Structures are given as structure tokens and as C-alpha cells.
Amino acid sequence: MNTSSANLTVVLQYRDSFTKAVSKNVIVVVLGISINCINAGFIYTFCKHQIFYMNPRYILFIHLVVNDVIQITLTVILFVINYTIGKINVSICCVFILLALFTTENTPLNLACMAVECYIAICSPLRHVHICTIKRTLMLIGLIWTTTMFSVLSDLFITLASRPLDFFHSRVVCLRQTVFPNPLIIKKRDITYSVFLLIVWITIFYTYFKILFTAKTASKDTKKARNTILLHGLQLLLCMATYVAPQLLDVLKQWLTTNYLDSLFAYYITVQVLPRSISPFIYGLRDNTFRKYLKRYLLCQVH
């Protein structure tokens, strides 16, 4: 979300050529539709078979997928709107920005929870059934949304308290910094992201070093476990770039003045789009059970 906004800010300042602008929009839209179509197949498969929504791992996975669908749809819409229409009503923009921020900040937290579940399943298999229950999984998802809501909605409350009501009826370029311009929001964002970053990194390092040690001593499926850990770690690294996006974008702007637009577009694809394309392969196609039922769906054999 921050990447998309910064990208659009520079677009408005320097402007791409018509051909390049069309190319970038086509790439973003095609990637967004492709990823959402793949994810829609996983959502359909999940809903059609009770075996999945009775398993905490698959519940966390499908929550991640639904979250990715919402996030990628919103960021693509915002990308196209800012390249084409330019300015929209502040109230409408607030809705887009808030939802995009919710789902963007949800993803690393959801992945951290999946890491904990995987750690319990591998390192404490006898206790897994008792610890990772359906009720606790749903409560955990609720906690994820509550955490991000406190983080994001404070931007709206600060803006409501500091801006006149006429501001919400005006038209602006739909960026986070234009609808939530208060300097206090930037300071709050940096502190919040730093806390999130610390918590997620501690969780990931602890769980995955434990899992790696267990996988090395396991008698079977060692290679698959290691590959899953590496892929999961890559996805987390890409998603967590969201938390340091403001700082990284400042560095990019200082170092790359001539090709900043193209570099920023590549950064947007890497941070916002690529992580959403990895999830189906890590947790869907590589999972034997999910792959079996997905084949039935693709072959129209839903029984």
C-alpha cells in the first residue's frame, strides 16, 4: 500500500510516457486478475470440502488467501484510478485506503501465526490437537484483525479530529498521505511498524530455527520441510518489506533520481504482488490433500 502510494506520487510529479503508462497498467491488471483467479480456485475448493475447515492450518491458509484477494484487488484499483482518473472524493478514498492497509498489515501477522502452527505441529505433534483448535484459530484471526484495526483506524480518528468536515467532501489524489496528512500519523506509523517488525522477526527466527533443527533429524519428508521453510521465509521477507517501505522508498528516491519511476514500479510488484503469488504454491499445490481436491475441482469432479 505504501509502495503503491509512493509510486503514484512520483507518477504525478514526473509522468510516464503514454506507452509506458499503459504497459504498467496492463501488467498490474493482468497479474492481479491471474493471482485472484488462482486464489478463487483455492477458496472454492476449501468451501466445498469439510476436511479443510475442520483443520486450523487450512483455516489460516484460506484466511491468508481471502486477505490476499482483497488486498490485490484494492491496490490494483487504486493503481489504475490514480493513473487514469486522478482525483476522487476523499470519503471514498478513505474506504479504499483503510481496507488496503488492513489487508496489507494482516499478511505478515497471518504468516507469523502459520509459522507458530507449523512449529507446534512439527516440534510438539502430540500437543498440536489440543493447542491448535478451531475455536482458538478463529480467535487468533480475530486478534489479527483487531490489532490492525487499532493500528489503521487511529489514522482516521486523528484526521477527523484535525481536519474540517469540508475536507472529506473534496477531491484528492487517492494516496495515504493525502487523506491522512497529519505529521502525528507518520510518527505513529513508524513506531507501530517497528513494533510489528520486531514481533514478527522474533517469531519467525524462533519457530523456523526450531523447525529446521527438527527437520534435520526427521527420518522422512526432510527435503520438503526444508523447501517449505525456505519458501515461507522468502514470502515473509517480501511481505515484511511493507513495514519498512517508507524508509526504503526514501533511500530509492535519493539514489535513483533518473530511473526512480521504473525502480519504484518494480518495487511495487516485488512487495505488493509477488508475495500474493507465492501463497498458493507453498500452501496449496505443495500440500498433498489440497492438491488432490483441487484436481477434482479443476476436472469438475466435486464429489
Tab-separated table of N, CA and C in Angstrom, residues 45 49 51-52 284-285 287-299 301:
chain	number	residue	atom	x	y	z
A	45	THR	N	-12.406	-24.606	-3.532
A	45	THR	CA	-12.053	-25.952	-3.067
A	45	THR	C	-12.197	-26.061	-1.561
A	49	HIS	N	-15.279	-28.667	0.762
A	49	HIS	CA	-14.864	-29.886	1.455
A	49	HIS	C	-14.667	-29.623	2.940
A	51	ILE	N	-13.232	-31.288	5.183
A	51	ILE	CA	-11.939	-31.663	5.733
A	51	ILE	C	-11.042	-30.446	5.942
A	52	PHE	N	-11.255	-29.397	5.143
A	52	PHE	CA	-10.402	-28.215	5.236
A	52	PHE	C	-10.812	-27.282	6.362
A	284	GLY	N	-0.804	-24.540	-1.057
A	284	GLY	CA	-1.856	-25.179	-1.822
A	284	GLY	C	-1.360	-26.321	-2.676
A	285	LEU	N	-0.627	-25.995	-3.728
A	285	LEU	CA	-0.186	-27.006	-4.684
A	285	LEU	C	0.816	-27.980	-4.076
A	287	ASP	N	0.737	-29.018	-0.989
A	287	ASP	CA	0.058	-29.807	0.032
A	287	ASP	C	-0.705	-30.948	-0.649
A	288	ASN	N	-0.398	-32.176	-0.257
A	288	ASN	CA	-0.980	-33.333	-0.945
A	288	ASN	C	-2.507	-33.352	-0.879
A	289	THR	N	-3.051	-33.060	0.293
A	289	THR	CA	-4.507	-33.096	0.456
A	289	THR	C	-5.180	-32.015	-0.369
A	290	PHE	N	-4.684	-30.806	-0.278
A	290	PHE	CA	-5.296	-29.703	-1.024
A	290	PHE	C	-5.147	-29.925	-2.526
A	291	ARG	N	-3.997	-30.446	-2.942
A	291	ARG	CA	-3.769	-30.681	-4.359
A	291	ARG	C	-4.733	-31.729	-4.900
A	292	LYS	N	-5.020	-32.747	-4.096
A	292	LYS	CA	-5.935	-33.800	-4.539
A	292	LYS	C	-7.334	-33.256	-4.797
A	293	TYR	N	-7.839	-32.461	-3.863
A	293	TYR	CA	-9.185	-31.912	-4.018
A	293	TYR	C	-9.225	-30.807	-5.066
A	294	LEU	N	-8.131	-30.088	-5.230
A	294	LEU	CA	-8.084	-29.059	-6.266
A	294	LEU	C	-8.140	-29.690	-7.654
A	295	LYS	N	-7.500	-30.837	-7.818
A	295	LYS	CA	-7.579	-31.545	-9.098
A	295	LYS	C	-9.013	-31.943	-9.405
A	296	ARG	N	-9.744	-32.383	-8.380
A	296	ARG	CA	-11.155	-32.723	-8.584
A	296	ARG	C	-11.944	-31.510	-9.046
A	297	TYR	N	-11.639	-30.362	-8.451
A	297	TYR	CA	-12.344	-29.131	-8.837
A	297	TYR	C	-12.024	-28.759	-10.276
A	298	LEU	N	-10.737	-28.838	-10.633
A	298	LEU	CA	-10.335	-28.478	-11.986
A	298	LEU	C	-10.906	-29.429	-13.028
A	299	LEU	N	-11.106	-30.692	-12.627
A	299	LEU	CA	-11.680	-31.681	-13.529
A	299	LEU	C	-13.184	-31.795	-13.401
A	301	GLN	N	-14.911	-32.591	-10.820
A	301	GLN	CA	-15.296	-33.753	-10.037
A	301	GLN	C	-15.389	-33.333	-8.582
